[in-house]
Structure formats: C-alpha cells, structure tokens
C-alpha cells in the first residue's frame, strides 16, 4: 500500500474516533452511535491486513484515548447493539486475528502479541473488570438475542482479563459476584461458546482460598460433575481446564469430601482407561491434572476407599505398564506410585514387639524426682509418647467423615483440659547433681566456672545457716571448727581427685582415632558392639579427595518405581528373605564381650570396591554405637 493510502487510513481512523467521542457525550443519537461503532468494528475485522493492522495500532496507542471511550460506553450505554460492537472491538484488540499464508514472519506476530498484552494491562488499569462484571449482572435480567450475544462477548473478555488481573478475586469479593459465575455455569455448562471462558474464570476463583470456600458451599461440586459428563473425554482445551479446576478445588478437604460424594473418582478413572485415545502434549497435561486431583483425594479416608472400590489401583497399575518411556512421563509414574502407596493398607513391621536390648526399669515406689532413682528415659518417653498419640488421634480424621462430629468435639475439649502437671509428669525429671558434673571439667571449661559459682553460693548459704545457729545458741560459748573452710577443702579435694575411669591407663602416644577405638571398647553396652561407626571415627575428615557423584539414570529410577508399585500390589506373591536380623544376632552372641586387648575398630575403607564371591547379598551391620538398623528383608 502506498504512503497516500496509509495517510488516508490514519485520517479515517482519526475521524471515526472523534465521532465516537462525540456520540458518547450525546447518547440520544443512538443510530449514529451504532453506525460509528459498526464501522470501527468492520475495520478491525477487515479482510485487508493493512487496514486491520493500522486500525488496531491506532486503538492501541495510549494517547488516542480509544480505550477510555470504550470503557465509558460499556459503563453508561444501555443499548445492547452498541455494547456488542464495542465488546467485539475489544475482543479484536486483545486477541487480533492472524492472517493465514505467508507474512513478513515472526516479527509482526511477536509485535502484535506484545501490543495485545499491553492493551489488556491498559484496560485492567482503567477498571474494565468492574465495568464488565456489572454489565454481566445487568444482562441476566434481559432475554433477547442481542443480550445473549453480548453475554458471550463479555464472558470472553472476562476470561482473558481474569488470567492477567492479579486482583480479580478481590474485585469479585467487593462486588459480591463470586456466586454469579457459578449460576452462569449452571446455565451454560452445555454451551460450547460460553463454557470455555467460564472455566477460565472458575479456575482463577478456585486458586483463591476464600472464593474456593464460597463456591464449595454454594454446591459447585455437583455442577462440575455435570459439566464433566457433558464435556466428555475428547482431548481438548475444555477438558484440560476442567481438570485444572478439579486440581485447585481438591486442595480443600471440604471439596474433596463433596467430590467423592458426587462420584468424581469414577469419572477420573475412566480417563486412564482410555488414555491411549489421547495424543500429543494434551494427553500429558490431562493425565497430570487427573493424577494431581487423585493425590489430593487420597488425603481423606473416603477418597482412598472410593479409589480402591472403583478398581483404581489396578487401572493405575495398567497405566504404568503401558506408559511411554519418554522423560515427560517420569513425573506421572512418580505420582502413581505415591497414590498407590497411600491407598494400600498400612502393615506393621515384621519385627517382635520386644527389643533384644533389655533395660532394667526403676521400681514404681521410687521417688521420681530423686537423682538416685535413675528413672529410665525410655519408660518416661513412652508415657509422653502415649499422651502425644492421644492428641494426634484426636486431631486426626478427615473433615465431614465422622458421623458423630459433636461427640468428637466434646472429646477434644475434654482432652484439652488435661492438667499440665499431669501431662508433664512423664518428662524426664531425673537430674544430675553438681558434683557429678564436675567429672566433665576437662571437656567443658564452662562446667568448671559454674562449679566455682555454685561452690561460692553453697558456702554463702552455709555461712548464713551457721550464723543463725550461733544467734540461737548464745548460751553455748564453745564453737566447732569453721564449716566453711571444711567445705571448701572438701570441694577442692574432690575436684583434684575426680577423674573419669574410662580414661585410665590411656597411652599418650595414641592418635585421636586410636584413642576413640580404645574408649569405645571400654563402653558397656546392652548389645555387644563389634565395630565403631565410620562417621564417628572419622568425624569431619574424609579420604582427602572429593568423592564423585553418581549419575542419575532415568531407566533405573523408572524400574525402581515400577518395582515399588508391583511390590505394593502383589506383595504376597514375592519371596521375602531376611538378610539381616539384629534380634537373632544379639540373642546368639549375647554373651560375647569384647576383651580389653581386642579393641573395636572400623574396616569400611579397606572393603571399598571389594565384592564377596560367596554371596550376592549386601552385608549389613548395626552393632555399633548410634546403629539403628534392626532388620533387612530382601523382596
């Protein structure tokens, strides 16, 4: 197009905008208003790409004032035909048409996208969100063909704006219009033109906790279930948006309970029965949203129960076996493994209740606060743990699952009234005396300083007691030897003579590791130790060189996930072999004790890279201090 044509187009656009501005100030000229709005709409939808682009460029300019004119018209004009033309113009400004065939390339497309984004933000800043919502509410009372077309355009604009407006939910809350969109979804759940923008708006509302609760109490669960049935299982954008709505709604336990009641689990499982029909990236997104929803439903007991009742575990297992080996599907396998593990029954560990380590518990009639009572820490921990389990059992439980919720509330209130003195009665009350702590002066200087302070305080107290005794016994003129000096002398003698017996006969030429092994060998343990722990022996020092990190192999990770799923579902068919049992080892070697000459040590560094030819099993050991491995079962 020549420069003269370009200037002609600009002149026409300027004239149309000026006439439109005049019509806004004179609303009584409805016919002229309709004519001007229709002309602008014809230019932004023209088949001539040059005319269309130049008209949009004029409307996109901030100094043109076009957006302000459009918003003012939608806010004040009552003519549905004019508003429909203005809404269609805004539609083209936000989502301009892309010409088919060869164009100048990606430069024009990227420029058009950036301009449309800027137009959306400009409209949001000018307050179009509130204007469109108010117009939508007024349209609910009209029943004409023009009002239906205008409703579709307004919903489309709100669907695009809701994704960009960060304060969309707060604006809906101020206008008290959250339930309006639920009512519209009830009316248009089978309307293909309005369903897509409505799902976009519902999705934005579901991401906010306040609006989520409002919609849940308004009964949106049954509406979404009906929408799911109407949408079907064809892989398109509506199904994906609907599943994303499920994903956000099921973050609430209240919504999870309602979705379980309306039968959502059965509908979700049918996705995995026919997932082969899906194709491309849409299949991945649909399956991912469905699995996240199932994960959220597994949080409540009713959700786990319904998944198992609808043959869900077998369906997911079948999906795992035929899942493509692409990297994108690794996250799906991980989610499925988590769902199956959550739904499976929790089995107790196959170990005896009584540990091979037997401790002598204190008698019941011994005073608990005395240092000599030696109250066993494990027995006291059990009492605290039992109370902790009481509170955890009362706090656990899914929302709306208990039939006697009022009774549970009363029980919780009664449990909350437990006396603190009774609750903390099981806390460790046995304390060491100050004289016992003086043994550790060689390790902690603070103990030595604290001991001096305590000695001074005790001396002062005894001085006061002695003075009181002297005052009360004035008739007696014979005085005993000064008790303060005696106590100080005794304390000094105790400090000099105190030493930990385990350090006796220690050779000064031993290294730190050798000394640690000697000390560890002298420690008396309930279960006989056979080695010392490598981290305790080495401390913060390693081999002196950086150890290489293992490379992550996707195939190994996938095989482990599939093995985990197989073991969970068909655990009874697998042969389980016990390769390490601390109880059996401790009972058979209970009488063996390490002699003074044979000190404990650690040979793990010497065994690096070596493999025992006599067995294919891994070797385990936990008979060392800080060892916590009790049993190993190879499946």
Coordinates of C-alpha atoms in Angstrom, one line a residue, residues 29-602:
X29 CA -28.2 9.9 18.9
X30 CA -28.4 6.1 19.1
X31 CA -28.4 5.5 15.3
X32 CA -25.3 7.5 14.7
X33 CA -23.6 5.8 17.6
X34 CA -24.5 2.3 16.2
X35 CA -23.2 3.3 12.8
X36 CA -19.8 4.6 14.0
X37 CA -19.3 1.6 16.3
X38 CA -20.1 -0.8 13.5
X39 CA -17.7 1.0 11.1
X40 CA -14.8 0.7 13.6
X41 CA -15.7 -3.0 14.2
X42 CA -15.7 -3.6 10.4
X43 CA -12.2 -2.0 10.1
X44 CA -10.6 -4.1 12.9
X45 CA -12.1 -7.3 11.3
X46 CA -11.4 -6.3 7.7
X47 CA -10.0 -8.9 5.3
X48 CA -7.4 -6.3 4.3
X49 CA -4.5 -7.0 6.6
X50 CA -3.1 -3.4 6.2
X51 CA -6.4 -1.8 7.2
X52 CA -6.8 -4.1 10.1
X53 CA -3.3 -3.6 11.5
X54 CA -3.4 0.2 11.1
X55 CA -6.7 0.5 12.8
X56 CA -5.5 -1.7 15.7
X57 CA -2.3 0.3 16.0
X58 CA -4.4 3.4 16.3
X59 CA -6.6 1.9 19.1
X60 CA -3.6 0.5 20.9
X61 CA -1.9 4.0 21.3
X62 CA -2.4 5.3 24.8
X63 CA -2.6 8.9 23.6
X64 CA -5.5 8.1 21.3
X65 CA -7.9 7.7 24.2
X66 CA -9.8 4.9 22.5
X67 CA -9.8 2.5 25.5
X68 CA -11.2 5.2 27.7
X69 CA -14.0 5.8 25.2
X70 CA -14.8 2.0 25.0
X71 CA -15.0 1.6 28.8
X72 CA -17.1 4.7 29.3
X73 CA -19.5 3.4 26.6
X74 CA -19.9 0.0 28.3
X75 CA -20.4 1.6 31.6
X76 CA -23.1 4.1 30.6
X77 CA -24.7 2.9 27.4
X78 CA -27.9 0.8 27.7
X79 CA -28.1 -0.2 24.0
X80 CA -27.1 -3.8 23.6
X81 CA -26.3 -3.4 19.9
X82 CA -23.7 -0.6 20.6
X83 CA -22.3 -2.5 23.6
X84 CA -22.0 -5.6 21.4
X85 CA -20.0 -3.7 18.8
X86 CA -17.7 -2.2 21.5
X87 CA -17.1 -5.6 23.1
X88 CA -16.3 -7.1 19.7
X89 CA -13.8 -4.3 19.1
X90 CA -12.1 -5.0 22.4
X91 CA -12.1 -8.7 21.5
X92 CA -10.0 -7.9 18.4
X93 CA -7.8 -5.6 20.4
X94 CA -7.0 -8.3 23.0
X95 CA -6.8 -11.2 20.5
X96 CA -6.2 -9.9 17.0
X97 CA -6.7 -12.2 14.0
X98 CA -3.6 -13.7 12.4
X99 CA -3.7 -13.8 8.6
X100 CA -3.2 -17.2 7.0
X101 CA -0.5 -17.7 4.4
X102 CA 3.0 -16.2 4.2
X103 CA 3.5 -12.9 6.0
X104 CA 6.6 -10.9 7.0
X105 CA 7.4 -13.6 9.6
X106 CA 7.6 -13.8 13.3
X107 CA 8.4 -10.1 13.8
X108 CA 4.9 -9.0 13.1
X109 CA 3.4 -11.7 15.2
X110 CA 5.6 -11.0 18.2
X111 CA 4.9 -7.3 17.9
X112 CA 1.1 -8.0 17.7
X113 CA 1.3 -10.2 20.8
X114 CA 3.1 -7.6 22.9
X115 CA 0.7 -4.9 21.8
X116 CA -2.3 -7.0 22.7
X117 CA -0.8 -7.8 26.2
X118 CA -0.2 -4.1 26.7
X119 CA -3.8 -3.4 25.7
X120 CA -5.1 -5.9 28.3
X121 CA -3.0 -4.3 31.1
X122 CA -4.2 -0.8 30.0
X123 CA -7.8 -2.0 30.2
X124 CA -7.3 -3.5 33.6
X125 CA -5.7 -0.3 34.9
X126 CA -8.7 1.7 33.6
X127 CA -11.1 -0.6 35.6
X128 CA -12.7 -2.6 32.9
X129 CA -13.0 -5.6 35.2
X130 CA -15.7 -4.0 37.4
X131 CA -17.4 -2.5 34.4
X132 CA -17.8 -5.8 32.6
X133 CA -19.0 -7.6 35.8
X134 CA -21.7 -5.0 36.4
X135 CA -22.7 -5.2 32.8
X136 CA -22.9 -9.0 33.0
X137 CA -25.1 -8.9 36.1
X138 CA -27.5 -6.5 34.3
X139 CA -27.6 -8.8 31.3
X140 CA -29.0 -11.6 33.4
X141 CA -32.4 -9.8 33.6
X142 CA -32.6 -9.4 29.8
X143 CA -33.8 -12.1 27.5
X144 CA -33.1 -11.1 23.9
X145 CA -30.9 -12.3 21.1
X146 CA -28.6 -9.3 21.4
X147 CA -28.2 -9.8 25.1
X148 CA -27.2 -13.4 24.6
X149 CA -24.5 -12.4 22.1
X150 CA -23.3 -9.6 24.4
X151 CA -23.1 -12.1 27.3
X152 CA -20.9 -14.3 25.2
X153 CA -18.6 -11.4 24.4
X154 CA -18.5 -10.1 27.9
X155 CA -17.7 -13.6 29.3
X156 CA -14.9 -14.0 26.7
X157 CA -13.4 -10.6 27.8
X158 CA -13.6 -11.6 31.5
X159 CA -12.0 -14.9 30.8
X160 CA -9.0 -13.2 29.2
X161 CA -8.8 -10.5 31.8
X162 CA -9.1 -12.8 34.8
X163 CA -5.9 -14.5 33.8
X164 CA -3.9 -11.2 33.9
X165 CA -5.7 -9.3 36.7
X166 CA -3.9 -10.1 39.9
X167 CA -6.7 -8.5 41.9
X168 CA -9.5 -10.2 40.1
X169 CA -10.7 -12.3 43.1
X170 CA -10.6 -9.3 45.5
X171 CA -12.7 -7.3 43.0
X172 CA -15.3 -10.1 42.7
X173 CA -15.4 -10.2 46.5
X174 CA -16.0 -6.5 46.8
X175 CA -18.8 -6.7 44.2
X176 CA -20.2 -9.8 45.8
X177 CA -20.4 -11.6 42.5
X178 CA -18.5 -14.9 43.1
X179 CA -21.7 -16.9 43.1
X180 CA -22.8 -15.2 39.8
X181 CA -20.3 -17.2 37.8
X182 CA -21.5 -20.4 39.4
X183 CA -25.0 -19.6 38.4
X184 CA -23.8 -18.9 34.9
X185 CA -22.0 -22.2 34.8
X186 CA -25.2 -24.0 35.8
X187 CA -27.0 -22.3 32.8
X188 CA -24.2 -22.7 30.2
X189 CA -22.5 -25.9 31.1
X190 CA -23.6 -27.4 27.7
X191 CA -22.9 -24.2 25.7
X192 CA -19.7 -24.5 23.8
X193 CA -19.2 -20.7 23.3
X194 CA -19.6 -19.7 26.9
X195 CA -18.2 -22.7 28.7
X196 CA -14.5 -22.1 27.9
X197 CA -14.4 -18.5 29.3
X198 CA -16.5 -19.6 32.3
X199 CA -14.0 -22.4 33.1
X200 CA -11.2 -19.9 32.9
X201 CA -12.9 -17.6 35.4
X202 CA -13.8 -20.5 37.7
X203 CA -10.2 -21.7 37.6
X204 CA -9.0 -18.2 38.7
X205 CA -11.5 -18.2 41.5
X206 CA -10.5 -21.7 42.6
X207 CA -6.9 -20.6 43.2
X208 CA -8.1 -18.3 46.0
X209 CA -9.0 -19.9 49.3
X210 CA -11.8 -17.5 50.1
X211 CA -13.6 -17.8 46.8
X212 CA -13.0 -21.6 46.8
X213 CA -14.9 -21.9 50.1
X214 CA -17.7 -19.7 48.8
X215 CA -18.1 -21.8 45.7
X216 CA -17.8 -25.1 47.6
X217 CA -20.6 -24.1 50.0
X218 CA -22.7 -23.0 47.0
X219 CA -22.6 -26.5 45.6
X220 CA -20.2 -26.2 42.7
X221 CA -19.1 -29.9 43.1
X222 CA -22.3 -31.2 41.6
X223 CA -22.2 -28.6 38.8
X224 CA -18.6 -29.5 37.9
X225 CA -19.6 -33.2 37.8
X226 CA -22.4 -32.5 35.4
X227 CA -20.0 -30.3 33.3
X228 CA -17.6 -33.2 33.2
X229 CA -20.2 -35.6 31.9
X230 CA -21.2 -33.0 29.1
X231 CA -17.6 -32.2 28.2
X232 CA -16.7 -35.9 27.7
X233 CA -13.3 -37.4 27.3
X234 CA -12.2 -35.9 24.0
X235 CA -8.7 -34.4 24.5
X236 CA -9.4 -30.6 24.0
X237 CA -8.9 -27.4 25.9
X238 CA -12.2 -27.6 27.8
X239 CA -11.3 -30.9 29.4
X240 CA -7.9 -29.7 30.4
X241 CA -9.4 -26.5 32.0
X242 CA -12.0 -28.6 33.8
X243 CA -9.4 -30.9 35.3
X244 CA -7.3 -27.9 36.3
X245 CA -10.3 -26.6 38.2
X246 CA -10.5 -30.0 39.9
X247 CA -6.9 -29.8 40.8
X248 CA -7.3 -26.4 42.6
X249 CA -10.7 -27.3 44.2
X250 CA -9.4 -30.5 45.8
X251 CA -6.8 -28.7 47.8
X252 CA -9.6 -28.2 50.3
X253 CA -10.7 -31.2 52.3
X254 CA -14.3 -30.0 52.2
X255 CA -14.3 -30.0 48.4
X256 CA -12.6 -33.4 48.4
X257 CA -15.4 -34.8 50.5
X258 CA -18.1 -33.3 48.2
X259 CA -16.3 -34.5 45.1
X260 CA -16.2 -38.0 46.5
X261 CA -19.9 -37.9 47.2
X262 CA -20.9 -36.8 43.7
X263 CA -18.8 -39.7 42.1
X264 CA -15.9 -37.8 40.6
X265 CA -13.4 -40.6 41.2
X266 CA -15.3 -42.9 38.8
X267 CA -15.1 -40.3 36.1
X268 CA -11.4 -39.6 36.7
X269 CA -10.6 -43.3 36.5
X270 CA -12.2 -43.5 33.0
X271 CA -9.5 -41.1 31.8
X272 CA -6.9 -43.8 32.4
X273 CA -8.9 -46.5 30.9
X274 CA -9.0 -44.7 27.5
X275 CA -5.8 -42.6 27.7
X276 CA -4.5 -44.2 24.5
X277 CA -7.0 -42.2 22.6
X278 CA -5.3 -39.0 23.6
X279 CA -2.4 -37.8 21.6
X280 CA 0.3 -35.2 21.8
X281 CA 1.1 -32.9 24.7
X282 CA -2.6 -32.6 25.6
X283 CA -2.5 -36.2 26.8
X284 CA 0.3 -35.4 29.2
X285 CA -1.4 -32.4 30.6
X286 CA -4.8 -34.1 31.1
X287 CA -3.2 -37.2 32.8
X288 CA -1.1 -34.9 35.0
X289 CA -4.1 -32.9 36.2
X290 CA -6.1 -36.0 36.8
X291 CA -3.3 -37.6 38.9
X292 CA -2.8 -34.5 41.0
X293 CA -6.6 -34.5 41.7
X294 CA -6.4 -38.1 42.8
X295 CA -3.4 -37.3 45.0
X296 CA -5.5 -34.6 46.8
X297 CA -8.4 -37.0 47.1
X298 CA -6.1 -39.6 48.8
X299 CA -5.7 -37.2 51.7
X300 CA -9.1 -38.2 53.1
X301 CA -10.1 -41.7 54.1
X302 CA -13.2 -41.7 52.0
X303 CA -11.2 -40.8 48.9
X304 CA -8.8 -43.7 49.4
X305 CA -11.7 -46.0 49.9
X306 CA -13.5 -45.0 46.8
X307 CA -10.4 -45.3 44.7
X308 CA -10.0 -48.9 45.8
X309 CA -13.7 -49.6 45.3
X310 CA -13.6 -48.3 41.7
X311 CA -10.7 -50.7 40.8
X312 CA -8.5 -47.6 40.7
X313 CA -5.3 -49.3 41.8
X314 CA -5.4 -51.9 39.0
X315 CA -6.3 -49.2 36.4
X316 CA -3.3 -47.1 37.5
X317 CA -1.0 -50.2 37.5
X318 CA -2.1 -51.0 34.0
X319 CA -1.3 -47.4 33.0
X320 CA 2.2 -47.8 34.5
X321 CA 2.9 -50.9 32.4
X322 CA 1.9 -49.2 29.1
X323 CA 3.2 -45.8 29.9
X324 CA 5.6 -44.3 27.2
X325 CA 9.2 -44.2 28.1
X326 CA 9.6 -40.5 27.4
X327 CA 11.2 -38.4 30.1
X328 CA 8.0 -36.3 30.4
X329 CA 6.1 -39.3 31.8
X330 CA 8.5 -39.9 34.7
X331 CA 6.6 -37.5 36.9
X332 CA 3.4 -39.3 36.2
X333 CA 4.9 -42.6 37.3
X334 CA 6.1 -41.0 40.5
X335 CA 2.6 -39.6 41.2
X336 CA 1.0 -43.0 40.6
X337 CA 3.5 -44.7 42.9
X338 CA 2.6 -42.2 45.6
X339 CA -1.2 -42.7 45.1
X340 CA -0.9 -46.5 45.3
X341 CA 1.3 -46.3 48.4
X342 CA -1.3 -44.0 50.1
X343 CA -4.2 -46.3 49.3
X344 CA -2.6 -49.5 50.4
X345 CA -3.2 -50.8 53.9
X346 CA -0.5 -49.9 56.4
X347 CA 1.1 -53.0 57.7
X348 CA 3.2 -53.3 60.8
X349 CA 6.9 -54.0 60.5
X350 CA 7.7 -57.7 60.8
X351 CA 9.7 -57.4 64.0
X352 CA 9.0 -58.6 67.5
X353 CA 7.5 -56.0 69.9
X354 CA 10.2 -56.7 72.5
X355 CA 13.6 -55.4 71.5
X356 CA 16.7 -57.5 72.2
X357 CA 18.1 -54.6 74.2
X358 CA 16.6 -55.1 77.7
X359 CA 16.8 -52.2 80.2
X360 CA 16.2 -52.5 83.9
X361 CA 13.3 -50.2 84.7
X362 CA 13.1 -48.4 88.1
X363 CA 10.6 -49.5 90.6
X364 CA 7.2 -47.8 90.9
X365 CA 7.6 -46.7 94.5
X366 CA 10.9 -44.8 93.9
X367 CA 10.5 -41.1 94.2
X368 CA 10.7 -39.8 90.5
X369 CA 12.5 -36.5 91.2
X370 CA 15.4 -38.0 93.0
X371 CA 18.7 -38.2 91.2
X372 CA 19.4 -41.6 92.8
X373 CA 16.2 -43.1 91.4
X374 CA 17.8 -43.5 87.9
X375 CA 14.4 -43.2 86.2
X376 CA 14.7 -44.8 82.9
X377 CA 14.5 -42.4 80.0
X378 CA 12.8 -44.9 77.7
X379 CA 9.9 -45.6 80.1
X380 CA 9.4 -41.8 80.6
X381 CA 9.4 -41.3 76.9
X382 CA 6.7 -43.9 76.5
X383 CA 4.5 -42.0 78.8
X384 CA 4.9 -38.8 76.9
X385 CA 4.5 -40.6 73.6
X386 CA 1.3 -42.2 74.8
X387 CA -0.1 -38.8 75.6
X388 CA 1.1 -37.5 72.3
X389 CA -0.7 -40.3 70.5
X390 CA -3.8 -39.4 72.3
X391 CA -3.7 -35.8 71.0
X392 CA -2.7 -36.9 67.5
X393 CA -5.6 -39.4 67.4
X394 CA -7.9 -36.7 68.4
X395 CA -6.5 -34.2 65.9
X396 CA -6.5 -36.7 63.0
X397 CA -9.6 -37.5 61.0
X398 CA -10.9 -36.1 57.8
X399 CA -13.4 -33.4 57.5
X400 CA -17.0 -34.5 57.4
X401 CA -16.1 -38.2 57.7
X402 CA -17.1 -38.8 61.3
X403 CA -20.8 -39.3 61.8
X404 CA -20.6 -38.2 65.4
X405 CA -18.7 -34.9 65.0
X406 CA -20.2 -33.3 68.0
X407 CA -19.0 -36.1 70.2
X408 CA -15.5 -35.8 68.8
X409 CA -15.5 -32.1 69.6
X410 CA -16.5 -32.8 73.2
X411 CA -13.7 -35.4 73.4
X412 CA -11.2 -33.0 72.1
X413 CA -12.3 -30.3 74.5
X414 CA -12.0 -32.8 77.4
X415 CA -8.6 -33.8 76.2
X416 CA -7.5 -30.1 76.1
X417 CA -8.4 -29.8 79.7
X418 CA -5.7 -32.2 80.9
X419 CA -3.8 -30.7 83.7
X420 CA -0.3 -29.5 82.7
X421 CA 1.3 -31.1 85.8
X422 CA -0.1 -34.5 84.7
X423 CA 0.9 -34.1 81.1
X424 CA 4.5 -33.1 82.0
X425 CA 4.7 -35.8 84.7
X426 CA 6.4 -38.1 82.2
X427 CA 9.0 -35.5 81.2
X428 CA 12.5 -36.5 82.2
X429 CA 12.8 -35.3 85.8
X430 CA 16.0 -37.1 86.8
X431 CA 18.8 -34.6 87.1
X432 CA 22.5 -34.9 87.7
X433 CA 24.0 -33.4 90.8
X434 CA 26.5 -30.6 90.6
X435 CA 29.2 -32.9 91.9
X436 CA 28.5 -35.4 89.1
X437 CA 29.0 -32.7 86.5
X438 CA 32.5 -31.9 87.8
X439 CA 33.8 -35.0 86.1
X440 CA 33.4 -33.3 82.8
X441 CA 35.5 -30.2 83.7
X442 CA 38.3 -31.5 81.4
X443 CA 36.0 -31.3 78.4
X444 CA 34.0 -28.1 79.2
X445 CA 35.5 -25.1 80.8
X446 CA 32.0 -23.7 81.5
X447 CA 31.4 -26.5 84.0
X448 CA 34.5 -25.5 86.0
X449 CA 33.4 -21.9 86.1
X450 CA 29.8 -22.9 87.0
X451 CA 31.2 -25.2 89.7
X452 CA 33.1 -22.3 91.3
X453 CA 30.0 -20.2 91.3
X454 CA 27.9 -23.0 92.8
X455 CA 30.5 -23.7 95.5
X456 CA 30.5 -20.0 96.4
X457 CA 26.7 -19.9 96.6
X458 CA 26.6 -23.1 98.7
X459 CA 29.3 -21.6 101.0
X460 CA 27.3 -18.4 101.5
X461 CA 24.1 -20.4 102.3
X462 CA 26.0 -22.5 104.9
X463 CA 27.6 -19.3 106.3
X464 CA 24.0 -17.9 106.8
X465 CA 22.9 -21.2 108.4
X466 CA 25.9 -21.1 110.7
X467 CA 25.3 -17.6 111.8
X468 CA 21.6 -18.3 112.6
X469 CA 22.8 -21.3 114.7
X470 CA 25.2 -19.1 116.6
X471 CA 22.5 -16.5 117.3
X472 CA 20.0 -19.0 118.5
X473 CA 22.6 -20.7 120.8
X474 CA 24.1 -17.7 122.6
X475 CA 24.3 -19.7 125.8
X476 CA 26.9 -22.0 124.3
X477 CA 30.4 -20.5 124.2
X478 CA 32.2 -23.4 122.6
X479 CA 32.5 -23.2 118.8
X480 CA 33.2 -26.0 116.4
X481 CA 35.7 -25.8 113.6
X482 CA 34.8 -23.4 110.8
X483 CA 32.5 -25.3 108.5
X484 CA 33.1 -23.0 105.5
X485 CA 36.8 -23.9 105.4
X486 CA 36.0 -27.6 105.8
X487 CA 33.5 -27.5 102.8
X488 CA 36.0 -25.6 100.6
X489 CA 38.7 -28.0 101.4
X490 CA 36.5 -31.0 100.6
X491 CA 35.4 -29.4 97.4
X492 CA 39.0 -28.8 96.3
X493 CA 40.0 -32.4 97.2
X494 CA 37.0 -33.7 95.2
X495 CA 38.0 -31.6 92.1
X496 CA 41.5 -32.8 92.2
X497 CA 40.7 -36.5 92.7
X498 CA 37.7 -36.6 90.3
X499 CA 38.5 -38.4 87.0
X500 CA 36.6 -40.5 84.6
X501 CA 37.6 -44.1 85.0
X502 CA 37.3 -44.9 81.3
X503 CA 40.3 -42.7 80.6
X504 CA 42.6 -44.7 83.0
X505 CA 45.7 -46.3 81.5
X506 CA 45.5 -44.3 78.2
X507 CA 48.7 -44.2 76.4
X508 CA 49.7 -40.6 75.4
X509 CA 51.1 -41.7 72.1
X510 CA 47.8 -42.8 70.7
X511 CA 46.2 -40.9 67.8
X512 CA 42.7 -39.5 68.1
X513 CA 41.2 -42.4 66.2
X514 CA 43.1 -45.0 68.2
X515 CA 42.1 -43.3 71.4
X516 CA 38.5 -43.3 70.3
X517 CA 38.6 -47.0 69.5
X518 CA 40.0 -47.8 72.9
X519 CA 37.4 -45.7 74.7
X520 CA 34.6 -47.2 72.6
X521 CA 35.8 -50.7 73.5
X522 CA 35.6 -49.9 77.2
X523 CA 31.9 -48.7 76.9
X524 CA 29.5 -51.2 78.4
X525 CA 26.5 -51.7 76.1
X526 CA 23.4 -53.8 76.3
X527 CA 24.1 -55.3 72.9
X528 CA 27.7 -56.3 72.3
X529 CA 29.4 -53.9 69.8
X530 CA 31.6 -55.4 67.0
X531 CA 32.8 -52.1 65.4
X532 CA 32.7 -48.4 65.7
X533 CA 30.7 -46.2 63.3
X534 CA 32.7 -44.7 60.5
X535 CA 31.3 -41.2 60.8
X536 CA 32.0 -41.1 64.5
X537 CA 35.6 -42.4 63.9
X538 CA 36.5 -40.0 61.1
X539 CA 34.5 -37.0 62.2
X540 CA 34.6 -34.2 59.7
X541 CA 37.6 -35.6 57.8
X542 CA 37.2 -37.8 54.8
X543 CA 39.6 -39.6 52.5
X544 CA 41.2 -36.3 51.5
X545 CA 39.7 -36.2 48.0
X546 CA 36.3 -35.3 46.6
X547 CA 34.0 -38.3 46.0
X548 CA 32.3 -38.3 42.6
X549 CA 28.6 -38.0 42.5
X550 CA 26.6 -40.8 40.9
X551 CA 25.0 -40.1 37.6
X552 CA 21.2 -40.3 37.7
X553 CA 19.9 -42.9 35.3
X554 CA 16.3 -42.4 34.3
X555 CA 15.8 -46.1 33.4
X556 CA 16.9 -47.2 36.8
X557 CA 14.6 -44.8 38.5
X558 CA 11.6 -45.9 36.4
X559 CA 12.4 -49.6 37.1
X560 CA 12.5 -48.9 40.8
X561 CA 9.2 -47.1 40.7
X562 CA 7.6 -50.0 38.8
X563 CA 9.1 -52.4 41.3
X564 CA 7.7 -50.4 44.1
X565 CA 4.2 -50.5 42.6
X566 CA 4.5 -54.2 41.9
X567 CA 5.6 -54.9 45.4
X568 CA 2.8 -52.9 46.9
X569 CA 0.0 -54.5 44.8
X570 CA 1.3 -58.1 44.7
X571 CA 3.5 -58.3 47.8
X572 CA 2.1 -61.7 48.8
X573 CA 3.5 -63.3 45.6
X574 CA 7.0 -62.1 46.2
X575 CA 9.6 -64.3 48.0
X576 CA 11.0 -62.4 51.0
X577 CA 14.3 -63.3 52.5
X578 CA 15.7 -62.0 55.8
X579 CA 19.3 -61.0 55.1
X580 CA 19.9 -59.3 58.5
X581 CA 18.2 -59.7 61.8
X582 CA 19.7 -57.8 64.8
X583 CA 17.4 -59.7 67.2
X584 CA 18.8 -63.1 66.1
X585 CA 22.4 -61.9 66.1
X586 CA 22.1 -60.3 69.5
X587 CA 20.5 -63.3 71.1
X588 CA 23.0 -65.7 69.6
X589 CA 26.0 -63.6 70.5
X590 CA 24.6 -62.1 73.7
X591 CA 27.3 -63.5 76.0
X592 CA 30.2 -62.5 73.8
X593 CA 32.1 -59.4 75.0
X594 CA 35.0 -57.6 73.5
X595 CA 38.1 -58.2 75.5
X596 CA 40.4 -55.4 76.6
X597 CA 43.1 -56.4 74.2
X598 CA 40.9 -56.7 71.1
X599 CA 39.7 -53.1 70.6
X600 CA 36.9 -52.2 68.4
X601 CA 37.8 -50.6 65.0
X602 CA 36.3 -49.9 61.6

